[in-house]
mmCIF file of C-alpha atoms in Angstrom:
data_model
loop_
_atom_site.group_PDB
_atom_site.id
_atom_site.type_symbol
_atom_site.label_atom_id
_atom_site.label_comp_id
_atom_site.label_asym_id
_atom_site.label_seq_id
_atom_site.Cartn_x
_atom_site.Cartn_y
_atom_site.Cartn_z
ATOM 1 C CA MET V 21 113.056 -99.905 -33.987
ATOM 2 C CA SER V 22 112.193 -103.589 -34.060
ATOM 3 C CA ALA V 23 109.040 -104.980 -32.550
ATOM 4 C CA PRO V 24 109.193 -105.876 -28.887
ATOM 5 C CA ARG V 25 109.886 -109.544 -28.113
ATOM 6 C CA ARG V 26 108.799 -111.551 -25.126
ATOM 7 C CA ALA V 27 110.060 -114.708 -23.251
ATOM 8 C CA ALA V 28 109.451 -116.181 -19.854
ATOM 9 C CA VAL V 29 110.018 -119.046 -17.442
ATOM 10 C CA LEU V 30 106.951 -121.124 -16.601
ATOM 11 C CA GLY V 31 106.583 -123.489 -13.604
ATOM 12 C CA SER V 32 105.060 -124.201 -10.235
ATOM 13 C CA PRO V 33 106.345 -122.996 -7.859
ATOM 14 C CA ILE V 34 108.111 -120.254 -9.748
ATOM 15 C CA ALA V 35 108.576 -117.281 -7.469
ATOM 16 C CA HIS V 36 112.173 -118.438 -6.544
ATOM 17 C CA SER V 37 113.337 -118.637 -10.222
ATOM 18 C CA LEU V 38 116.531 -116.785 -11.083
ATOM 19 C CA SER V 39 115.864 -117.134 -14.812
ATOM 20 C CA PRO V 40 114.417 -113.503 -15.140
ATOM 21 C CA VAL V 41 117.657 -112.058 -13.495
ATOM 22 C CA LEU V 42 119.980 -114.030 -15.845
ATOM 23 C CA HIS V 43 117.948 -113.391 -19.054
ATOM 24 C CA ARG V 44 117.369 -109.754 -18.361
ATOM 25 C CA ALA V 45 121.097 -109.230 -17.708
ATOM 26 C CA ALA V 46 121.871 -110.757 -20.994
ATOM 27 C CA TYR V 47 119.415 -108.631 -22.751
ATOM 28 C CA ALA V 48 120.878 -105.528 -21.182
ATOM 29 C CA GLU V 49 124.443 -106.361 -22.126
ATOM 30 C CA LEU V 50 123.353 -107.323 -25.714
ATOM 31 C CA GLY V 51 121.485 -104.065 -26.015
ATOM 32 C CA LEU V 52 118.076 -105.741 -26.608
ATOM 33 C CA ALA V 53 116.079 -102.894 -24.935
ATOM 34 C CA ASP V 54 112.938 -104.090 -26.679
ATOM 35 C CA TRP V 55 113.043 -107.644 -25.184
ATOM 36 C CA SER V 56 111.332 -108.597 -21.898
ATOM 37 C CA TYR V 57 111.585 -111.741 -19.832
ATOM 38 C CA ASP V 58 109.041 -112.638 -16.968
ATOM 39 C CA ARG V 59 107.992 -115.426 -14.791
ATOM 40 C CA PHE V 60 104.507 -117.164 -14.725
ATOM 41 C CA GLU V 61 103.008 -119.543 -12.239
ATOM 42 C CA VAL V 62 101.702 -122.277 -14.591
ATOM 43 C CA ASP V 63 100.991 -125.862 -13.561
ATOM 44 C CA GLU V 64 100.397 -128.972 -15.942
ATOM 45 C CA ALA V 65 96.728 -128.331 -16.271
ATOM 46 C CA ALA V 66 97.093 -124.693 -17.189
ATOM 47 C CA LEU V 67 100.053 -125.241 -19.566
ATOM 48 C CA PRO V 68 98.168 -125.997 -22.890
ATOM 49 C CA GLY V 69 95.903 -122.840 -22.513
ATOM 50 C CA PHE V 70 98.861 -120.664 -21.650
ATOM 51 C CA VAL V 71 100.803 -121.835 -24.754
ATOM 52 C CA GLU V 72 97.873 -121.521 -27.069
ATOM 53 C CA GLY V 73 97.292 -118.012 -25.883
ATOM 54 C CA LEU V 74 100.707 -116.681 -26.930
ATOM 55 C CA ASP V 75 100.936 -114.218 -29.849
ATOM 56 C CA ALA V 76 103.694 -113.575 -32.455
ATOM 57 C CA SER V 77 105.667 -111.396 -30.106
ATOM 58 C CA TRP V 78 106.725 -114.336 -28.175
ATOM 59 C CA ALA V 79 110.297 -115.665 -28.911
ATOM 60 C CA GLY V 80 110.666 -118.494 -26.356
ATOM 61 C CA LEU V 81 109.905 -120.167 -23.063
ATOM 62 C CA SER V 82 111.918 -121.648 -20.273
ATOM 63 C CA LEU V 83 110.410 -124.594 -18.464
ATOM 64 C CA THR V 84 110.969 -125.769 -15.015
ATOM 65 C CA MET V 85 109.215 -128.348 -12.872
ATOM 66 C CA PRO V 86 106.664 -129.808 -13.270
ATOM 67 C CA LEU V 87 106.481 -128.880 -16.965
ATOM 68 C CA LYS V 88 109.579 -130.286 -18.659
ATOM 69 C CA ARG V 89 107.656 -133.470 -19.745
ATOM 70 C CA ALA V 90 104.142 -131.969 -19.968
ATOM 71 C CA ILE V 91 105.263 -129.451 -22.761
ATOM 72 C CA ILE V 92 106.272 -132.213 -25.138
ATOM 73 C CA PRO V 93 102.919 -132.952 -26.624
ATOM 74 C CA LEU V 94 102.390 -129.370 -27.362
ATOM 75 C CA LEU V 95 105.489 -128.991 -29.612
ATOM 76 C CA ASP V 96 106.073 -129.424 -33.311
ATOM 77 C CA GLU V 97 109.601 -130.709 -32.958
ATOM 78 C CA VAL V 98 111.877 -131.984 -30.084
ATOM 79 C CA SER V 99 115.690 -132.043 -30.273
ATOM 80 C CA ALA V 100 117.530 -135.449 -29.936
ATOM 81 C CA THR V 101 119.013 -134.054 -26.719
ATOM 82 C CA ALA V 102 115.611 -133.414 -25.186
ATOM 83 C CA ALA V 103 114.149 -136.716 -26.572
ATOM 84 C CA SER V 104 117.048 -138.626 -24.901
ATOM 85 C CA VAL V 105 115.796 -137.724 -21.401
ATOM 86 C CA GLU V 106 112.172 -137.016 -22.330
ATOM 87 C CA ALA V 107 112.591 -133.465 -20.834
ATOM 88 C CA VAL V 108 112.375 -130.029 -22.487
ATOM 89 C CA ASN V 109 113.407 -126.933 -20.701
ATOM 90 C CA THR V 110 113.556 -124.608 -23.751
ATOM 91 C CA VAL V 111 110.933 -123.805 -26.359
ATOM 92 C CA VAL V 112 111.810 -121.498 -29.198
ATOM 93 C CA PHE V 113 109.036 -120.017 -31.498
ATOM 94 C CA THR V 114 110.029 -119.875 -35.081
ATOM 95 C CA GLU V 115 109.028 -117.068 -37.496
ATOM 96 C CA ASP V 116 106.468 -119.474 -39.153
ATOM 97 C CA GLY V 117 104.901 -120.319 -35.745
ATOM 98 C CA ARG V 118 106.496 -123.721 -35.055
ATOM 99 C CA ARG V 119 107.348 -124.697 -31.469
ATOM 100 C CA ILE V 120 110.756 -126.283 -31.167
ATOM 101 C CA GLY V 121 111.779 -127.976 -27.862
ATOM 102 C CA ASP V 122 115.203 -128.583 -26.538
ATOM 103 C CA ASN V 123 117.011 -129.344 -23.368
ATOM 104 C CA THR V 124 119.957 -126.953 -22.450
ATOM 105 C CA ASP V 125 120.450 -128.638 -19.040
ATOM 106 C CA ILE V 126 122.533 -131.376 -20.522
ATOM 107 C CA PRO V 127 125.059 -129.170 -22.573
ATOM 108 C CA GLY V 128 124.844 -126.731 -19.653
ATOM 109 C CA MET V 129 126.239 -129.308 -17.372
ATOM 110 C CA VAL V 130 129.006 -130.223 -19.777
ATOM 111 C CA ALA V 131 129.875 -126.598 -20.231
ATOM 112 C CA ALA V 132 130.003 -125.954 -16.518
ATOM 113 C CA LEU V 133 132.294 -128.904 -16.062
ATOM 114 C CA ARG V 134 134.571 -127.949 -18.951
ATOM 115 C CA GLU V 135 134.814 -124.419 -17.687
ATOM 116 C CA ARG V 136 136.445 -125.914 -14.521
ATOM 117 C CA GLY V 137 138.797 -128.067 -16.732
ATOM 118 C CA VAL V 138 136.838 -131.322 -16.494
ATOM 119 C CA ASP V 139 136.838 -132.741 -20.002
ATOM 120 C CA LYS V 140 137.024 -136.540 -19.186
ATOM 121 C CA VAL V 141 136.920 -138.661 -16.104
ATOM 122 C CA GLU V 142 137.397 -142.411 -15.851
ATOM 123 C CA SER V 143 134.424 -142.961 -13.455
ATOM 124 C CA ALA V 144 131.692 -140.955 -11.629
ATOM 125 C CA ALA V 145 129.076 -141.214 -8.979
ATOM 126 C CA VAL V 146 125.569 -139.800 -8.917
ATOM 127 C CA LEU V 147 123.660 -138.988 -5.793
ATOM 128 C CA GLY V 148 119.970 -139.149 -6.340
ATOM 129 C CA ALA V 149 117.573 -140.563 -9.008
ATOM 130 C CA GLY V 150 115.152 -137.765 -9.836
ATOM 131 C CA ALA V 151 114.658 -135.753 -13.016
ATOM 132 C CA THR V 152 117.992 -133.995 -12.742
ATOM 133 C CA ALA V 153 119.840 -137.329 -12.391
ATOM 134 C CA SER V 154 118.891 -138.460 -15.891
ATOM 135 C CA SER V 155 120.340 -135.132 -17.244
ATOM 136 C CA ALA V 156 123.438 -135.794 -15.251
ATOM 137 C CA LEU V 157 123.614 -139.221 -16.891
ATOM 138 C CA ALA V 158 123.342 -137.648 -20.276
ATOM 139 C CA ALA V 159 126.076 -135.278 -19.542
ATOM 140 C CA LEU V 160 128.157 -138.107 -18.210
ATOM 141 C CA ALA V 161 127.770 -139.824 -21.495
ATOM 142 C CA VAL V 162 129.968 -137.124 -22.876
ATOM 143 C CA VAL V 163 132.527 -136.608 -20.076
ATOM 144 C CA CYS V 164 132.782 -139.987 -18.273
ATOM 145 C CA ALA V 165 134.810 -142.754 -20.022
ATOM 146 C CA GLY V 166 133.887 -145.494 -17.538
ATOM 147 C CA PRO V 167 131.127 -146.710 -15.137
ATOM 148 C CA VAL V 168 128.804 -144.447 -13.219
ATOM 149 C CA THR V 169 127.452 -145.540 -9.855
ATOM 150 C CA ALA V 170 124.224 -144.128 -8.877
ATOM 151 C CA TYR V 171 123.206 -143.948 -5.107
ATOM 152 C CA VAL V 172 119.392 -144.371 -4.758
ATOM 153 C CA ARG V 173 116.818 -144.877 -2.062
ATOM 154 C CA SER V 174 114.641 -147.710 -3.567
ATOM 155 C CA PRO V 175 114.774 -150.613 -5.911
ATOM 156 C CA GLU V 176 112.287 -148.766 -8.181
ATOM 157 C CA ARG V 177 114.681 -145.811 -8.537
ATOM 158 C CA ALA V 178 117.566 -148.103 -9.035
ATOM 159 C CA ALA V 179 115.728 -149.793 -11.951
ATOM 160 C CA GLU V 180 114.944 -146.389 -13.439
ATOM 161 C CA MET V 181 118.560 -145.265 -13.362
ATOM 162 C CA ARG V 182 119.722 -148.474 -14.982
ATOM 163 C CA GLY V 183 117.043 -147.952 -17.648
ATOM 164 C CA TRP V 184 118.290 -144.386 -18.324
ATOM 165 C CA GLY V 185 121.935 -145.711 -18.469
ATOM 166 C CA GLU V 186 120.979 -148.269 -21.085
ATOM 167 C CA ARG V 187 119.065 -145.679 -23.166
ATOM 168 C CA LEU V 188 121.930 -143.063 -22.902
ATOM 169 C CA GLY V 189 124.845 -145.488 -23.446
ATOM 170 C CA VAL V 190 126.130 -145.196 -19.866
ATOM 171 C CA ASP V 191 127.321 -148.107 -17.720
ATOM 172 C CA VAL V 192 125.205 -147.480 -14.594
ATOM 173 C CA ILE V 193 125.747 -149.503 -11.511
ATOM 174 C CA THR V 194 123.286 -148.825 -8.594
ATOM 175 C CA ALA V 195 123.946 -148.770 -4.915
ATOM 176 C CA ASP V 196 121.967 -148.163 -1.807
ATOM 177 C CA TRP V 197 121.795 -144.597 -0.494
ATOM 178 C CA ALA V 198 122.844 -146.005 2.944
ATOM 179 C CA ASP V 199 126.307 -146.407 1.248
ATOM 180 C CA ALA V 200 126.344 -142.918 -0.290
ATOM 181 C CA ALA V 201 129.445 -141.981 1.651
ATOM 182 C CA SER V 202 131.292 -144.389 -0.659
ATOM 183 C CA ALA V 203 130.412 -142.220 -3.563
ATOM 184 C CA LEU V 204 132.607 -139.385 -2.453
ATOM 185 C CA SER V 205 135.866 -141.269 -3.515
ATOM 186 C CA ALA V 206 134.871 -141.112 -7.085
ATOM 187 C CA PRO V 207 136.853 -138.622 -9.400
ATOM 188 C CA LEU V 208 133.600 -136.773 -10.113
ATOM 189 C CA VAL V 209 130.548 -136.799 -7.866
ATOM 190 C CA ILE V 210 127.319 -135.148 -8.998
ATOM 191 C CA ALA V 211 124.726 -134.400 -6.341
ATOM 192 C CA THR V 212 121.234 -134.050 -7.793
ATOM 193 C CA THR V 213 119.316 -134.244 -4.433
ATOM 194 C CA PRO V 214 117.094 -131.674 -2.705
ATOM 195 C CA ALA V 215 118.410 -129.168 -0.111
ATOM 196 C CA GLY V 216 119.675 -130.965 3.032
ATOM 197 C CA ALA V 217 119.811 -134.486 1.540
ATOM 198 C CA THR V 218 123.514 -134.671 1.427
ATOM 199 C CA ASP V 219 124.231 -132.814 4.598
ATOM 200 C CA SER V 220 125.067 -136.052 6.611
ATOM 201 C CA LEU V 221 127.720 -136.826 4.021
ATOM 202 C CA ALA V 222 129.831 -133.665 4.940
ATOM 203 C CA GLY V 223 131.936 -135.601 7.424
ATOM 204 C CA SER V 224 132.814 -138.190 5.001
ATOM 205 C CA VAL V 225 134.648 -136.111 2.412
ATOM 206 C CA PRO V 226 138.019 -137.723 1.721
ATOM 207 C CA GLU V 227 141.280 -136.062 2.383
ATOM 208 C CA THR V 228 142.055 -135.569 -1.346
ATOM 209 C CA PRO V 229 138.686 -135.253 -2.990
ATOM 210 C CA GLY V 230 138.119 -135.055 -6.759
ATOM 211 C CA ILE V 231 135.444 -132.875 -8.241
ATOM 212 C CA LEU V 232 131.986 -132.253 -6.823
ATOM 213 C CA PHE V 233 129.119 -130.926 -8.941
ATOM 214 C CA ASP V 234 126.333 -129.982 -6.551
ATOM 215 C CA VAL V 235 123.267 -128.797 -8.668
ATOM 216 C CA LEU V 236 121.770 -126.657 -5.824
ATOM 217 C CA TYR V 237 122.278 -122.994 -5.775
ATOM 218 C CA GLU V 238 120.320 -121.969 -2.749
ATOM 219 C CA PRO V 239 121.290 -122.344 0.059
ATOM 220 C CA TRP V 240 124.881 -122.145 -0.930
ATOM 221 C CA PRO V 241 127.205 -123.530 -0.261
ATOM 222 C CA THR V 242 125.702 -126.762 0.884
ATOM 223 C CA ARG V 243 127.284 -128.474 3.785
ATOM 224 C CA LEU V 244 128.724 -131.055 1.413
ATOM 225 C CA ALA V 245 130.156 -128.353 -0.940
ATOM 226 C CA ALA V 246 131.594 -126.448 2.005
ATOM 227 C CA ALA V 247 133.349 -129.509 3.382
ATOM 228 C CA TRP V 248 134.573 -130.426 -0.118
ATOM 229 C CA SER V 249 136.199 -127.049 -0.558
ATOM 230 C CA ALA V 250 137.674 -127.170 2.912
ATOM 231 C CA HIS V 251 139.496 -130.354 1.830
ATOM 232 C CA GLY V 252 140.878 -128.658 -1.308
ATOM 233 C CA GLY V 253 138.456 -130.296 -3.715
ATOM 234 C CA ALA V 254 137.139 -128.521 -6.896
ATOM 235 C CA VAL V 255 133.333 -127.588 -6.618
ATOM 236 C CA VAL V 256 131.014 -126.788 -9.405
ATOM 237 C CA GLY V 257 127.727 -125.382 -8.260
ATOM 238 C CA GLY V 258 124.160 -124.883 -9.147
ATOM 239 C CA LEU V 259 124.601 -121.398 -10.191
ATOM 240 C CA ASP V 260 127.208 -122.560 -12.738
ATOM 241 C CA LEU V 261 124.672 -124.965 -14.216
ATOM 242 C CA LEU V 262 121.906 -122.326 -14.079
ATOM 243 C CA VAL V 263 124.032 -119.728 -15.910
ATOM 244 C CA HIS V 264 125.308 -122.006 -18.675
ATOM 245 C CA GLN V 265 121.893 -123.549 -19.433
ATOM 246 C CA ALA V 266 120.376 -120.022 -19.427
ATOM 247 C CA LEU V 267 123.175 -118.782 -21.829
ATOM 248 C CA LEU V 268 122.303 -121.433 -24.353
ATOM 249 C CA GLN V 269 118.589 -120.387 -24.048
ATOM 250 C CA VAL V 270 119.439 -116.735 -24.667
ATOM 251 C CA GLU V 271 121.392 -117.736 -27.745
ATOM 252 C CA GLN V 272 118.471 -119.897 -29.091
ATOM 253 C CA MET V 273 115.826 -117.347 -28.469
ATOM 254 C CA THR V 274 117.673 -114.203 -29.528
ATOM 255 C CA GLY V 275 119.970 -115.568 -32.158
ATOM 256 C CA ARG V 276 122.790 -113.560 -30.584
ATOM 257 C CA ILE V 277 125.981 -115.648 -30.204
ATOM 258 C CA PRO V 278 127.821 -115.686 -27.856
ATOM 259 C CA ALA V 279 125.622 -114.664 -25.093
ATOM 260 C CA PRO V 280 127.328 -112.737 -22.351
ATOM 261 C CA LEU V 281 128.389 -115.295 -19.730
ATOM 262 C CA ALA V 282 130.164 -112.946 -17.372
ATOM 263 C CA ALA V 283 127.315 -110.591 -17.103
ATOM 264 C CA MET V 284 124.864 -113.320 -16.578
ATOM 265 C CA ARG V 285 126.917 -114.851 -13.702
ATOM 266 C CA HIS V 286 127.509 -111.594 -12.088
ATOM 267 C CA ALA V 287 123.751 -110.892 -12.010
ATOM 268 C CA GLY V 288 123.033 -114.343 -10.546
ATOM 269 C CA GLU V 289 125.702 -113.859 -7.868
ATOM 270 C CA ALA V 290 124.498 -110.409 -6.952
ATOM 271 C CA ALA V 291 120.877 -111.827 -6.744
ATOM 272 C CA LEU V 292 122.008 -114.619 -4.330
ATOM 273 C CA ALA V 293 124.236 -112.529 -2.248
ATOM 274 C CA PRO V 294 123.242 -112.141 1.389
ATOM 275 C CA ARG V 295 121.292 -108.924 1.929
#
């Protein structure tokens, strides 16, 4: 029998994380009975000590807020994908003790869209300008052939999004959040905002909407996603993103390819189902 292996998700707050549910479902499906996956409440100040204290049984870490940037100085290598947005959500420990950082949010977004048949759009809109918005722009560098309009709340955020666009090779146009209803006519709309932020837009969904990618998974559906579906539009949700980015993490940490997408999604849906 092989030696037990460990992995975990770190962040603060972390109690709500679905990562243990998804990774454990993958381990069960893959027959990895000697693997465990936990969650730890770790903030930026505690991160260096936590990482230094890990032994050779550790295979990898998942990072959520506020650690995606704080982890970078502690790594031996960072992938080009992670470096492009200065955010690492995955760390793999190699056999020789090296710490390799990657970002599976970006390819996870692309995979979630492609699963719904979205390979290329002519233009897109992004709602919000936080950390997830930069990952959305990186994904749009792959799937969007034309301009991306980002709807933001301040000139500072607008400048940040234009900067990310230049860095990622995306033609970013910024617009004021007050005009966010105009975003909904885009062929692809990616909502990266916190819960409730897009509720006021639900009444502005066009009669024939395109595709909405709402990165939230709880509460679900959001008012905007529900209205979008009611108008016959295609909706990609936060659970889709969560499952696809976790699947890539499982593959990197375990070396088992492909990871079991269906089992992971089923576990996530069961965890989110109303009690």
